[in-house]
Every structure is written in C-alpha cells, then in structure tokens.
Amino acid sequence: MSKKKPDPRAYSRVVFDGDKQTASRAMLRAVGFTDQDFQRPQIGVASTWSQVTPCNIHIGDLAKDACAGIDAAGGKSVLFNTITVSDGISMGTPGMRYSLVSREIIADSIETVVGAAGFDGFVAIGGCDKNMPGCAMAMARLNRPSVFVYGGTIRPGLKHRDIVSVFEAVGAHAAGKLSDADLLEVERTAIPGPGSCAGMYTANTMASAIEALGLSLPGSSAQDAIGEDKRSDCHRAGEAVVRLVREGLKPRDILSRRAFENAITVVIALGGSTNAVLHLLAIAQAAGVRLSLDDFTRIGRRSPVLADLRPSGRYMMSELVAIGGIRPLMKMLLDADLLHGDCMTVTGRTLKANLESAPMYMSGQEIVRPLSNPLKKTSHLVVLYGNLAPEGAVAKITGKEGELFEGRARVFEGEERATQAILAGKVRAGDVVVIRNEGPKGGPGMREMLSPTGAIMGRGLGDQVALITDGRFSGGSHGFVVGHISPEAAVGGPIGLIKNGDRIRIDAVKRRIDVGVPATELRRRRTSWKPHKPYAISGALAKYARLVGSASQGAVTEAIQARRRHS
C-alpha cells in the first residue's frame, strides 16, 4: 500500500483557504502577498538579527538569503525576528541572569509565531549561545519541517586574540602583569567583526552538535560568518525546507536517541563546552527523547577528544574551517563505528550518506589528532556525584588540569564577590572557590562564571585553584572547574551547607565530588539553613525562577514525559 503523500500546505491551508479566511488574506495583501502566494507552502524565517552583539549583527542579511532560497524553490517566505542577548557583554554583571532565560524566550517566541501564523515549515538562524538550543527546542516542540542555520564563527583578532583573551587580560592586569595601555590594546583588537566567539566555546559547540543531530545542512556549523559559503548555506537551507515540507520529513523523524548519541560524541571529539550537556538535555526534553547525565558518562567512556581547540587548546574555529571543518572529523568517527550512520538528517539522507563525500584532513595539520593519538582517550566532560552533588555535577577535565584536586573551601554568595576576591589577590593556591546561589532558581538564570575563571587564569592560578558552582561556565572557561552542581543551594542542596575551610575533594577518575564533613554535621547545618533572598520578585526572572527545573535535567521550564519512539 502506497504511503499517503503529505500535504505541503497542511498548516497554512487552515489560515488562508475559503471564504471564512478572507480577512486573513486581506491582512497579508497589505504586506505584499499576491494571489499566487496564498497557494504556496508558507515558510517562516526566524532571524535573530540584532545590534546587541557581533554574533548576530550580520544575520539580517543571511535571513534574506534564506528567504530567496525558499522563494526560488516554490515556497512563500515570511521573515520574522526573535531576541538575542550577549553572554560576552553581560558576563560578570546582573544582566547575565537573563542569558539562559533567553533560551526559553527564543523557543517560546518561535513556537508562538510559527503556530499563530500557520507556517508549514521554517528556517531558524542563530548566532549566539542561547539562540541555537532555543531554535532547536522550538523545532522539536513544533515538529514542522525545519532547518537550522548557524550564523558562523568570527575571525581571530590581532595576535590571535578572542573574547577569552580579554577576560584573561583583566586578570593579568589586576596581577600587575599587564599595563593600562596594553589592556586597552587588547580591548580594541580582540573582536574584529561579525560572528560568534572564536574558540570551541558554546556557540561553535552547539552549532556542531546541531549538525551532528541532523538538523542543519552538512558543513553549516563550520563556516566563517562572512563569506559566500555562509550565504550559500542559507540559500540552500531555504530550498531544503521547501523540499522537507513536500516530503513530510519532520524534526522528530530526525531527533532519535541515536542522533543525540551522535551529537554527544562529536561534542566530546571537539573538546566542546559543558553547556552542551545542559542544552542537549533540554532539546531532548522538547523532542520527547530519554536522555540523562549518565548517557554522557556512558558515551564518554568510548569517545576520545581529538581537536586541539580553544579554550584549553591552541587553535580557533576559523582555523578548523580552513582545513575542512567538522565533516572530516565526523567521517573519522563514523569509520571507527563511533557514530550511528543510519540516522536521518534534513538532507533527506542518512548521516552516512551525507559523509560519503566528506574530504580527509590535509597531511601535516595539527588541529585534529588521529584516533590513534588522541588528546584524551575518554571524554573531557565528566559527570560527578557525591555528597556535594547527589543529583550530579559537570566538570570539564581535559587532562591539563590534572584529575584530582583537594583543597580548602572559600565560599562566596554570588559571582561578584568571588571575582572581587580573586582580582584582589585574596584567593590563593590550594583554595577551592565555591560560588553558590547561582543556579537555575537561585541566580536565577544560572550565570556563567567566565569572569572569575578568567581572573584565575590571568593571575596565574589556573593549576593551583579549583572552582565549583551551582551556576555554569562559559565555553571559554578552562581550569579545574565544576558546575551544574545539583541540587542547587536555593533549594537546599548540599553546596548551600559548605563553610569556609571545609575540605573539598574532586576526583575525576572516580567521578566524585565530596566535602569532608560527616553526614551528621551536614544534617545539623541543614536545621539552621535558610533560603537565599530571591534576586527578583516580579518580571521575567521571577517567572523563570518559579518554573525552572534542575540543571541535572537541562534547566527547562517544563518537564515533558519522554515519548516511546516507534522507530
């Protein structure tokens, strides 16, 4: 029996067709619709263009290229915008509380516009950290044919600088290692133009993960922000989504558990950001796929780190782009049976079929190691449990930091106090900096600790100090750092019971994080524990704090019972 052909206007037909919808058509004629346009599949283009950040400043033009591809393929493009905020600009300030909140707002706003307008499919273009998971969450929720496009990476600044160079320069300046004039010179030269942050930080990590999931076209994640390759990528994405509408291929046909395993493997091979754990858990929730912290451990035991990329490595994303991007890396992993080649993608073909034409890396390049000589044989993303993190925590251990740290707790209520103490020289070798009440609820918004980790590195303490938090880390953070500690302090987690001088032991081999305090003493401390005063009592932050769940489950504002997949 032949499969029923999908209706390419399944959603727009409800909005446009028949006498009853005359008013809908009348409204759209005012924005340029013609008689013919009403008979075409309606394809939204979700643009994250903004002057707020260099990550997104160029996306308005890329959105127009996607529209052109849609129209050329016989669809009707409709451009709309969603928000973006800049982690790099708001880092270390109260504004950073809105960063993770924006992921939910982006997903909500795309879902709202696509659902209200009756779009048959859409293209989503993202360029800053929360744009990407927000777009992917909306794709999974709506389950309408759609393609994600990455806005592309920034090029290096003068002297191979990037945004992390600036944060670490602040620490060096505080330590007297950098003059005022030199600090200003770093400020003026580190960010040369459009594009997302230059290393394997969260933006490039998530772009790569989304391509590995199968939601973007091959090569989309490894392109410079400015250039014909990225413009062509957008045009082809527009064409692709019209084809997907006609074929009826939807995100949940692509987002299987095996696809998430592919994404985790690629993130590990690239040495990607700890934020990938948070965001992949959230996307899986939206797709109804069962995924947990323990899956990262399971996959991490067989997945090597191969790419020598910043922040812990030497190279930038633009240099990986120059040698072929991530496709040769993915082909290496596929050939070693580390990826599931049968996973479907937005090309309408399997991952294996997409990678048949992938080139090999050029001889002599040093950016990506062969599987026979990895930077690390197992994952750098280490999930820890213990009496400090009963629900889990996430560490980024590349091996350069060592695999064991034990020291005395230096406790700070919030990021600002910790950063001030580090810059003032009050944090010393052997300290474990504890930054708490920065979790999803307690922050709220789970701020990234790039300012304190940058200050630690800039002061030359990177191998002598550890930092733990119920907040999270920028993809640019490196050093002996542990985040996502759950339960968080705001809900009575053990991190809220630590006192200055307590001995903390972090063991990446045994995957443990413990405070050397007897259980009886922790119970005694709990009897006098009181919740931290809320940062916000109204508005978006307060609403988020009321709704958000644990970081161990992706810090989402709704928990979805994963559907059993029939594939």
Coordinates of C-alpha atoms in Angstrom, one line a residue:
M1 CA 0.0 0.0 0.0
S2 CA 1.5 3.4 -1.0
K3 CA 2.2 5.9 1.7
K4 CA -0.2 8.9 1.6
K5 CA 1.5 12.0 0.1
P6 CA 1.9 14.7 2.7
D7 CA 0.0 18.0 2.2
P8 CA 2.7 20.7 1.8
R9 CA 0.1 23.3 3.0
A10 CA -1.2 21.3 5.9
Y11 CA -1.0 24.3 8.3
S12 CA -1.3 27.3 6.0
R13 CA -4.5 25.9 4.4
V14 CA -6.3 26.4 7.7
V15 CA -5.3 30.1 7.8
F16 CA -5.7 31.0 4.1
D17 CA -8.3 28.9 2.4
G18 CA -12.0 29.5 2.0
D19 CA -14.4 32.5 2.3
K20 CA -14.2 32.2 6.1
Q21 CA -10.5 33.3 5.9
T22 CA -11.0 36.3 3.7
A23 CA -9.9 38.6 6.5
S24 CA -6.6 36.7 6.9
R25 CA -5.8 37.1 3.2
A26 CA -6.8 40.8 3.3
M27 CA -4.3 41.4 6.1
L28 CA -1.5 39.7 4.2
R29 CA -2.1 41.5 1.0
A30 CA -1.1 44.7 2.9
V31 CA 2.4 43.2 3.5
G32 CA 2.9 42.2 -0.2
F33 CA 1.1 38.8 -0.7
T34 CA -0.2 38.1 -4.2
D35 CA -2.9 35.6 -5.3
Q36 CA -0.2 33.1 -6.1
D37 CA 1.5 33.4 -2.7
F38 CA -1.6 32.0 -1.0
Q39 CA -1.3 28.8 -2.9
R40 CA 2.4 28.2 -1.9
P41 CA 3.7 26.5 1.3
Q42 CA 4.2 29.2 3.8
I43 CA 7.8 29.1 5.2
G44 CA 8.8 31.3 8.2
V45 CA 12.4 32.5 8.6
A46 CA 13.2 33.1 12.3
S47 CA 16.0 35.7 12.3
T48 CA 18.0 36.5 15.4
W49 CA 19.4 39.7 13.9
S50 CA 20.3 42.3 16.4
Q51 CA 22.8 45.1 17.0
V52 CA 23.1 43.8 20.6
T53 CA 26.1 41.6 19.7
P54 CA 28.6 40.9 16.9
C55 CA 27.4 37.3 17.0
N56 CA 24.2 38.3 15.3
I57 CA 24.9 41.7 13.6
H58 CA 25.1 40.0 10.1
I59 CA 22.2 37.6 10.4
G60 CA 19.6 40.0 8.9
D61 CA 21.4 39.6 5.5
L62 CA 21.7 35.9 6.0
A63 CA 17.9 35.7 6.6
K64 CA 17.3 37.4 3.3
D65 CA 19.4 34.7 1.6
A66 CA 17.3 32.0 3.2
C67 CA 14.1 33.8 2.0
A68 CA 15.5 33.9 -1.5
G69 CA 16.1 30.1 -1.4
I70 CA 12.6 29.5 -0.2
D71 CA 11.0 31.6 -2.9
A72 CA 13.2 30.1 -5.6
A73 CA 12.1 26.6 -4.5
G74 CA 8.4 27.5 -4.8
G75 CA 7.6 28.4 -1.2
K76 CA 6.5 31.7 0.2
S77 CA 9.0 33.1 2.7
V78 CA 7.9 35.2 5.7
L79 CA 10.6 36.8 7.7
F80 CA 10.2 37.4 11.5
N81 CA 12.6 38.1 14.3
T82 CA 13.2 36.8 17.8
I83 CA 15.5 38.1 20.5
T84 CA 19.1 37.6 21.4
V85 CA 21.3 38.7 24.4
S86 CA 25.0 38.7 24.6
D87 CA 26.8 36.5 27.1
G88 CA 30.1 38.1 26.4
I89 CA 28.8 41.6 27.0
S90 CA 26.7 40.8 30.1
M91 CA 29.2 38.4 31.6
G92 CA 30.0 39.2 35.2
T93 CA 27.0 41.6 35.6
P94 CA 23.4 41.2 36.8
G95 CA 22.4 41.1 33.1
M96 CA 23.9 37.7 32.7
R97 CA 21.0 36.3 34.6
Y98 CA 18.9 36.8 31.5
S99 CA 21.1 34.6 29.3
L100 CA 19.7 31.1 30.0
V101 CA 16.3 32.7 30.4
S102 CA 16.6 33.9 26.8
R103 CA 16.9 30.3 25.6
E104 CA 13.3 29.7 26.8
I105 CA 12.1 33.0 25.4
I106 CA 13.6 32.3 22.0
A107 CA 12.0 28.8 21.9
D108 CA 8.7 30.2 23.1
S109 CA 8.7 33.1 20.6
I110 CA 9.5 30.9 17.6
E111 CA 6.8 28.4 18.6
T112 CA 4.4 31.2 19.1
V113 CA 4.9 32.9 15.7
V114 CA 5.0 29.7 13.7
G115 CA 2.0 28.3 15.5
A116 CA 0.0 31.5 15.2
A117 CA 0.9 32.2 11.5
G118 CA 0.2 28.7 10.3
F119 CA 3.6 28.2 8.7
D120 CA 4.1 24.9 7.0
G121 CA 7.8 24.9 7.8
F122 CA 10.6 27.3 8.9
V123 CA 14.3 28.1 8.8
A124 CA 15.9 29.3 12.1
I125 CA 19.1 31.2 12.0
G126 CA 21.1 31.6 15.2
G127 CA 24.5 33.1 16.1
C128 CA 24.9 33.4 19.9
D129 CA 25.0 30.8 22.6
K130 CA 21.3 30.5 23.5
N131 CA 20.0 31.2 20.0
M132 CA 21.0 27.7 18.9
P133 CA 19.4 25.5 21.6
G134 CA 16.4 27.8 21.6
C135 CA 15.9 27.3 17.9
A136 CA 16.4 23.6 18.2
M137 CA 13.9 23.4 21.1
A138 CA 11.3 25.2 19.0
M139 CA 11.9 22.8 16.1
A140 CA 11.4 19.8 18.3
R141 CA 8.3 21.3 20.0
L142 CA 6.5 22.3 16.8
N143 CA 7.6 19.2 14.8
R144 CA 7.1 21.0 11.5
P145 CA 9.6 20.6 8.7
S146 CA 12.5 22.9 9.5
V147 CA 16.2 23.6 9.1
F148 CA 18.7 25.3 11.5
V149 CA 21.4 27.6 10.1
Y150 CA 24.4 28.7 12.1
G151 CA 25.4 32.3 11.7
G152 CA 29.1 31.3 11.6
T153 CA 32.3 31.9 13.5
I154 CA 34.2 35.2 14.0
R155 CA 37.7 35.5 12.6
P156 CA 40.6 35.9 15.0
G157 CA 41.6 39.3 16.4
L158 CA 45.1 40.8 16.3
K159 CA 47.8 38.5 17.7
H160 CA 45.4 35.5 17.6
R161 CA 43.1 37.1 20.2
D162 CA 39.4 36.5 21.0
I163 CA 36.9 37.3 23.8
V164 CA 38.6 35.0 26.3
S165 CA 41.9 36.8 25.7
V166 CA 40.1 39.9 27.0
F167 CA 38.8 38.2 30.2
E168 CA 42.2 36.8 30.9
A169 CA 43.8 40.1 30.3
V170 CA 41.7 41.6 33.0
G171 CA 43.2 39.1 35.5
A172 CA 46.7 39.7 34.2
H173 CA 46.1 43.5 34.6
A174 CA 44.9 43.0 38.2
A175 CA 48.1 41.0 38.9
G176 CA 50.3 43.8 37.6
K177 CA 51.4 41.7 34.6
L178 CA 49.7 44.0 32.0
S179 CA 49.7 47.8 31.8
D180 CA 46.7 50.0 31.3
A181 CA 47.8 50.7 27.7
D182 CA 48.3 47.0 27.0
L183 CA 44.8 46.2 28.4
L184 CA 43.2 48.9 26.2
E185 CA 45.1 47.5 23.2
V186 CA 43.6 44.0 23.9
E187 CA 40.2 45.6 24.2
R188 CA 40.5 47.3 20.9
T189 CA 41.8 44.4 18.8
A190 CA 40.3 41.2 20.1
I191 CA 36.9 41.3 18.3
P192 CA 37.4 42.2 14.7
G193 CA 33.9 41.9 13.3
P194 CA 30.7 39.8 12.9
G195 CA 30.4 36.2 14.1
S196 CA 30.2 34.0 17.2
C197 CA 33.1 33.6 19.7
A198 CA 36.2 32.2 18.1
G199 CA 37.1 29.0 20.0
M200 CA 35.2 25.8 20.7
Y201 CA 33.1 27.7 23.1
T202 CA 29.3 27.3 23.5
A203 CA 28.3 28.8 20.1
N204 CA 30.6 26.6 18.0
T205 CA 30.0 23.6 20.2
M206 CA 26.2 23.8 19.8
A207 CA 26.4 24.5 16.1
S208 CA 28.4 21.4 15.7
A209 CA 26.1 19.4 18.0
I210 CA 23.0 20.5 16.0
E211 CA 24.7 19.5 12.7
A212 CA 25.5 16.1 14.3
L213 CA 21.9 15.8 15.3
G214 CA 20.9 16.2 11.7
L215 CA 19.0 19.5 12.0
S216 CA 21.3 21.6 9.8
L217 CA 22.9 21.0 6.3
P218 CA 26.3 19.4 6.1
G219 CA 29.0 22.0 6.7
S220 CA 26.7 24.6 8.3
S221 CA 28.4 24.5 11.7
A222 CA 32.0 25.1 10.4
Q223 CA 31.9 28.3 8.3
D224 CA 33.1 31.8 8.8
A225 CA 30.3 34.3 9.5
I226 CA 31.3 36.5 6.5
G227 CA 31.7 34.9 3.1
E228 CA 29.9 33.2 0.2
D229 CA 29.9 29.8 1.9
K230 CA 27.6 31.1 4.6
R231 CA 25.3 32.9 2.2
S232 CA 25.1 29.8 0.1
D233 CA 24.3 27.7 3.2
C234 CA 21.4 30.0 4.0
H235 CA 20.0 29.9 0.4
R236 CA 20.3 26.1 0.3
A237 CA 18.6 25.8 3.7
G238 CA 15.6 27.8 2.3
E239 CA 15.5 25.3 -0.6
A240 CA 15.8 22.4 1.7
V241 CA 12.9 23.3 3.9
V242 CA 10.5 23.5 1.0
R243 CA 11.6 20.0 0.0
L244 CA 11.1 18.8 3.5
V245 CA 7.6 20.2 3.6
R246 CA 6.8 18.4 0.4
E247 CA 8.3 15.1 1.6
G248 CA 6.8 15.4 5.1
L249 CA 10.1 15.0 7.0
K250 CA 9.9 16.5 10.4
P251 CA 12.3 17.1 13.3
R252 CA 11.1 14.2 15.5
D253 CA 11.8 11.9 12.5
I254 CA 15.4 13.0 12.9
L255 CA 15.8 13.5 16.7
S256 CA 16.1 9.9 17.8
R257 CA 18.1 8.8 20.8
R258 CA 20.9 7.6 18.5
A259 CA 21.0 11.1 17.0
F260 CA 21.7 12.6 20.4
E261 CA 24.4 10.0 20.9
N262 CA 26.0 11.2 17.7
A263 CA 25.8 14.8 19.0
I264 CA 27.4 13.9 22.3
T265 CA 30.2 12.0 20.5
V266 CA 31.0 14.9 18.2
V267 CA 31.0 17.4 21.1
I268 CA 33.5 15.3 23.0
A269 CA 35.7 14.9 20.0
L270 CA 35.8 18.6 19.6
G271 CA 36.5 19.3 23.3
G272 CA 33.3 21.3 23.4
S273 CA 31.6 23.3 26.2
T274 CA 29.9 22.0 29.3
N275 CA 26.9 23.9 28.2
A276 CA 26.3 21.2 25.6
V277 CA 25.2 18.9 28.5
L278 CA 22.6 21.4 29.6
H279 CA 21.3 22.2 26.1
L280 CA 21.2 18.7 24.7
L281 CA 19.2 17.6 27.7
A282 CA 16.8 20.5 27.1
I283 CA 16.5 19.7 23.4
A284 CA 15.9 16.0 24.2
Q285 CA 13.1 17.0 26.6
A286 CA 11.4 19.0 23.9
A287 CA 11.7 16.1 21.4
G288 CA 10.4 13.6 24.0
V289 CA 13.7 11.6 23.9
R290 CA 15.1 9.9 27.0
L291 CA 18.5 11.4 27.8
S292 CA 20.2 11.8 31.1
L293 CA 23.6 12.8 32.6
D294 CA 24.6 9.2 32.8
D295 CA 24.4 8.9 29.0
F296 CA 27.2 11.5 28.8
T297 CA 29.3 9.2 31.0
R298 CA 28.4 6.1 29.0
I299 CA 29.3 7.6 25.7
G300 CA 32.2 9.5 27.1
R301 CA 34.0 6.2 28.1
R302 CA 34.4 5.3 24.4
S303 CA 34.7 8.8 22.9
P304 CA 38.1 10.5 22.5
V305 CA 39.0 14.2 22.5
L306 CA 40.7 14.8 19.1
A307 CA 40.5 18.6 18.4
D308 CA 43.2 20.9 19.9
L309 CA 40.8 23.9 20.1
R310 CA 40.5 26.8 22.5
P311 CA 39.9 27.4 25.4
S312 CA 42.2 24.6 26.6
G313 CA 43.8 24.1 23.1
R314 CA 45.7 26.2 20.7
Y315 CA 43.5 26.8 17.7
M316 CA 40.4 28.7 16.8
M317 CA 37.3 27.6 14.9
S318 CA 38.2 29.6 11.8
E319 CA 41.4 27.5 11.6
L320 CA 39.4 24.3 11.8
V321 CA 37.2 25.8 9.0
A322 CA 40.3 26.3 6.9
I323 CA 41.2 22.6 6.9
G324 CA 37.7 21.3 6.2
G325 CA 35.6 21.9 9.3
I326 CA 34.0 19.1 11.2
R327 CA 32.9 16.8 8.4
P328 CA 36.3 15.0 8.1
L329 CA 36.2 14.5 11.8
M330 CA 32.8 13.1 11.7
K331 CA 33.8 10.7 8.9
M332 CA 36.7 9.5 11.0
L333 CA 34.3 8.8 13.9
L334 CA 31.8 7.1 11.6
D335 CA 34.5 4.9 10.1
A336 CA 35.5 3.9 13.6
D337 CA 31.9 2.9 14.4
L338 CA 31.7 5.8 16.9
L339 CA 28.7 7.4 15.1
H340 CA 25.3 5.9 14.1
G341 CA 25.4 6.3 10.3
D342 CA 21.7 5.3 9.8
C343 CA 20.3 8.5 11.5
M344 CA 18.2 10.6 9.2
T345 CA 19.0 14.3 8.5
V346 CA 17.4 17.4 7.0
T347 CA 19.0 16.5 3.6
G348 CA 16.5 13.6 3.5
R349 CA 19.5 11.3 3.5
T350 CA 21.3 9.5 6.3
L351 CA 24.3 10.8 8.1
K352 CA 26.4 8.0 6.5
A353 CA 25.2 9.1 3.0
N354 CA 26.0 12.8 3.8
L355 CA 29.5 11.9 4.9
E356 CA 30.4 9.8 1.8
S357 CA 31.7 12.9 0.1
A358 CA 33.5 14.3 3.1
P359 CA 37.2 15.1 2.5
M360 CA 40.1 14.0 4.6
Y361 CA 42.2 16.5 6.6
M362 CA 45.3 17.6 4.8
S363 CA 48.6 16.0 5.7
G364 CA 50.6 17.8 8.4
Q365 CA 47.7 19.6 10.1
E366 CA 47.9 19.6 13.9
I367 CA 44.4 20.8 14.8
V368 CA 42.7 17.4 14.8
R369 CA 44.5 14.4 16.0
P370 CA 44.1 10.9 14.6
L371 CA 42.1 8.3 16.6
S372 CA 45.4 6.5 17.2
N373 CA 46.8 9.6 19.1
P374 CA 44.0 11.5 20.8
L375 CA 44.5 14.4 23.1
K376 CA 42.5 12.4 25.7
K377 CA 41.3 8.8 25.3
T378 CA 38.0 9.5 27.0
S379 CA 35.6 12.4 27.4
H380 CA 36.7 15.7 28.9
L381 CA 33.0 16.2 30.1
V382 CA 33.0 14.4 33.4
V383 CA 29.7 13.9 35.3
L384 CA 30.4 13.8 39.1
Y385 CA 28.3 12.6 42.0
G386 CA 29.0 12.7 45.8
N387 CA 27.7 14.2 49.0
L388 CA 28.1 17.6 47.4
A389 CA 26.2 16.7 44.2
P390 CA 23.6 13.9 44.8
E391 CA 21.9 14.7 41.5
G392 CA 25.1 15.3 39.6
A393 CA 27.6 18.0 38.5
V394 CA 29.5 18.5 35.3
A395 CA 33.3 19.1 35.1
K396 CA 35.4 20.0 32.1
I397 CA 38.6 18.0 32.6
T398 CA 40.9 18.0 29.6
G399 CA 43.8 16.4 31.5
K400 CA 45.9 19.5 31.6
E401 CA 44.4 20.4 34.9
G402 CA 45.2 17.0 36.4
E403 CA 42.4 14.6 37.5
L404 CA 42.4 15.2 41.3
F405 CA 42.1 18.3 43.4
E406 CA 41.7 18.6 47.1
G407 CA 41.7 21.9 49.0
R408 CA 40.0 24.2 51.4
A409 CA 36.7 25.9 50.6
R410 CA 36.5 29.6 50.0
V411 CA 32.8 30.3 50.0
F412 CA 31.1 33.2 48.1
E413 CA 27.5 34.1 47.8
G414 CA 27.4 35.0 44.2
E415 CA 29.8 35.7 41.4
E416 CA 30.7 39.3 42.0
R417 CA 32.1 38.7 45.5
A418 CA 34.2 35.8 44.2
T419 CA 35.6 37.9 41.3
Q420 CA 36.5 40.8 43.6
A421 CA 38.4 38.5 45.9
I422 CA 40.3 36.8 43.1
L423 CA 41.3 40.1 41.5
A424 CA 42.3 41.5 44.9
G425 CA 44.7 38.5 45.5
K426 CA 42.6 37.0 48.3
V427 CA 42.3 33.6 46.6
R428 CA 45.4 31.6 47.0
A429 CA 46.9 28.3 45.9
G430 CA 45.1 25.3 47.4
D431 CA 41.7 27.1 47.5
V432 CA 38.5 25.6 46.2
V433 CA 36.4 28.6 45.2
V434 CA 32.7 27.9 46.0
I435 CA 30.3 30.2 44.2
R436 CA 26.7 29.4 45.2
N437 CA 23.1 30.7 44.8
E438 CA 23.9 31.0 41.0
G439 CA 21.7 28.0 40.0
P440 CA 18.7 28.0 37.7
K441 CA 16.4 29.1 40.5
G442 CA 18.8 30.8 42.8
G443 CA 20.6 33.0 40.3
P444 CA 18.1 33.0 38.8
G445 CA 19.3 32.0 35.4
M446 CA 22.5 30.1 36.1
R447 CA 25.1 32.7 35.2
E448 CA 28.3 31.7 33.5
M449 CA 31.5 32.1 35.6
L450 CA 33.9 33.4 32.9
S451 CA 34.8 36.5 34.9
P452 CA 36.2 34.5 37.9
T453 CA 37.7 31.7 35.8
G454 CA 39.3 34.3 33.5
A455 CA 40.6 36.2 36.6
I456 CA 42.1 32.9 38.0
M457 CA 43.9 32.1 34.7
G458 CA 45.0 35.7 34.3
R459 CA 46.6 35.7 37.8
G460 CA 48.5 32.5 37.0
L461 CA 46.5 30.3 39.4
G462 CA 44.9 28.0 36.8
D463 CA 46.7 24.9 38.0
Q464 CA 46.6 25.8 41.7
V465 CA 42.9 26.7 42.3
A466 CA 39.6 24.9 41.7
L467 CA 36.2 26.5 41.3
I468 CA 32.9 24.8 41.9
T469 CA 29.4 26.3 41.5
D470 CA 25.7 25.6 41.1
G471 CA 25.9 28.0 38.2
R472 CA 27.6 27.1 34.9
F473 CA 30.6 28.0 32.8
S474 CA 31.1 29.8 29.6
G475 CA 32.5 27.6 26.8
G476 CA 35.6 29.8 27.2
S477 CA 36.3 28.8 30.8
H478 CA 39.1 26.4 31.5
G479 CA 41.0 25.2 34.5
F480 CA 39.8 22.8 37.2
V481 CA 36.1 23.8 37.2
V482 CA 32.9 22.0 38.2
G483 CA 29.5 23.4 37.5
H484 CA 25.8 22.5 37.4
I485 CA 26.0 21.2 41.0
S486 CA 22.6 19.7 41.8
P487 CA 20.5 20.2 43.8
E488 CA 21.4 23.9 43.9
A489 CA 21.8 25.9 47.0
A490 CA 18.5 27.7 46.5
V491 CA 16.5 24.5 47.0
G492 CA 18.6 23.3 49.9
G493 CA 21.3 21.4 48.1
P494 CA 24.5 20.5 50.0
I495 CA 26.5 23.2 48.3
G496 CA 24.5 25.6 50.4
L497 CA 25.8 24.0 53.6
I498 CA 29.6 24.4 52.9
K499 CA 31.6 26.6 55.2
N500 CA 35.0 28.3 54.7
G501 CA 37.8 25.9 55.5
D502 CA 35.8 22.7 54.7
R503 CA 38.0 20.2 52.8
I504 CA 36.6 19.5 49.3
R505 CA 37.8 16.6 47.1
I506 CA 37.2 16.5 43.4
D507 CA 38.2 13.1 41.8
A508 CA 37.7 13.0 38.0
V509 CA 38.8 9.3 37.8
K510 CA 36.3 8.1 40.4
R511 CA 33.8 10.7 39.3
R512 CA 33.3 12.0 42.8
I513 CA 32.9 15.4 44.4
D514 CA 32.7 15.4 48.2
V515 CA 33.0 17.7 51.1
G516 CA 34.9 16.2 54.1
V517 CA 32.2 16.8 56.6
P518 CA 30.4 14.0 58.4
A519 CA 26.8 13.3 57.4
T520 CA 25.7 14.2 61.0
E521 CA 27.3 17.6 60.8
L522 CA 25.6 18.3 57.4
R523 CA 22.3 17.3 58.9
R524 CA 23.0 19.7 61.8
R525 CA 23.8 22.5 59.4
R526 CA 20.7 21.9 57.5
T527 CA 18.5 22.6 60.5
S528 CA 19.7 26.2 60.6
W529 CA 19.8 26.7 56.7
K530 CA 17.6 29.4 55.3
P531 CA 16.9 30.0 51.6
H532 CA 18.8 32.9 50.0
K533 CA 16.7 36.1 49.5
P534 CA 15.3 36.0 45.9
Y535 CA 17.0 38.2 43.4
A536 CA 13.7 39.1 41.7
I537 CA 10.2 39.0 42.9
S538 CA 8.5 40.0 39.6
G539 CA 9.0 40.0 35.9
A540 CA 10.8 37.5 33.6
L541 CA 13.4 36.5 36.1
A542 CA 10.9 35.7 38.9
K543 CA 8.7 33.8 36.5
Y544 CA 11.6 31.8 35.3
A545 CA 12.7 31.0 38.9
R546 CA 9.2 29.7 39.7
L547 CA 9.1 27.4 36.7
V548 CA 12.6 26.2 36.0
G549 CA 13.8 22.7 37.0
S550 CA 17.1 21.2 37.9
A551 CA 20.3 21.7 35.9
S552 CA 20.6 17.9 36.0
Q553 CA 17.6 17.7 33.7
G554 CA 18.5 20.6 31.4
A555 CA 17.1 23.5 33.4
V556 CA 13.9 23.6 31.4
T557 CA 10.8 25.4 32.3
E558 CA 8.6 22.4 31.6
A559 CA 9.2 18.7 32.1
I560 CA 7.9 16.5 29.3
Q561 CA 7.4 12.8 29.7
A562 CA 9.6 11.3 27.0
R563 CA 7.5 9.5 24.4
R564 CA 8.4 6.0 23.5
R565 CA 9.8 6.1 20.0
H566 CA 8.5 3.5 17.5
S567 CA 11.5 3.8 15.2

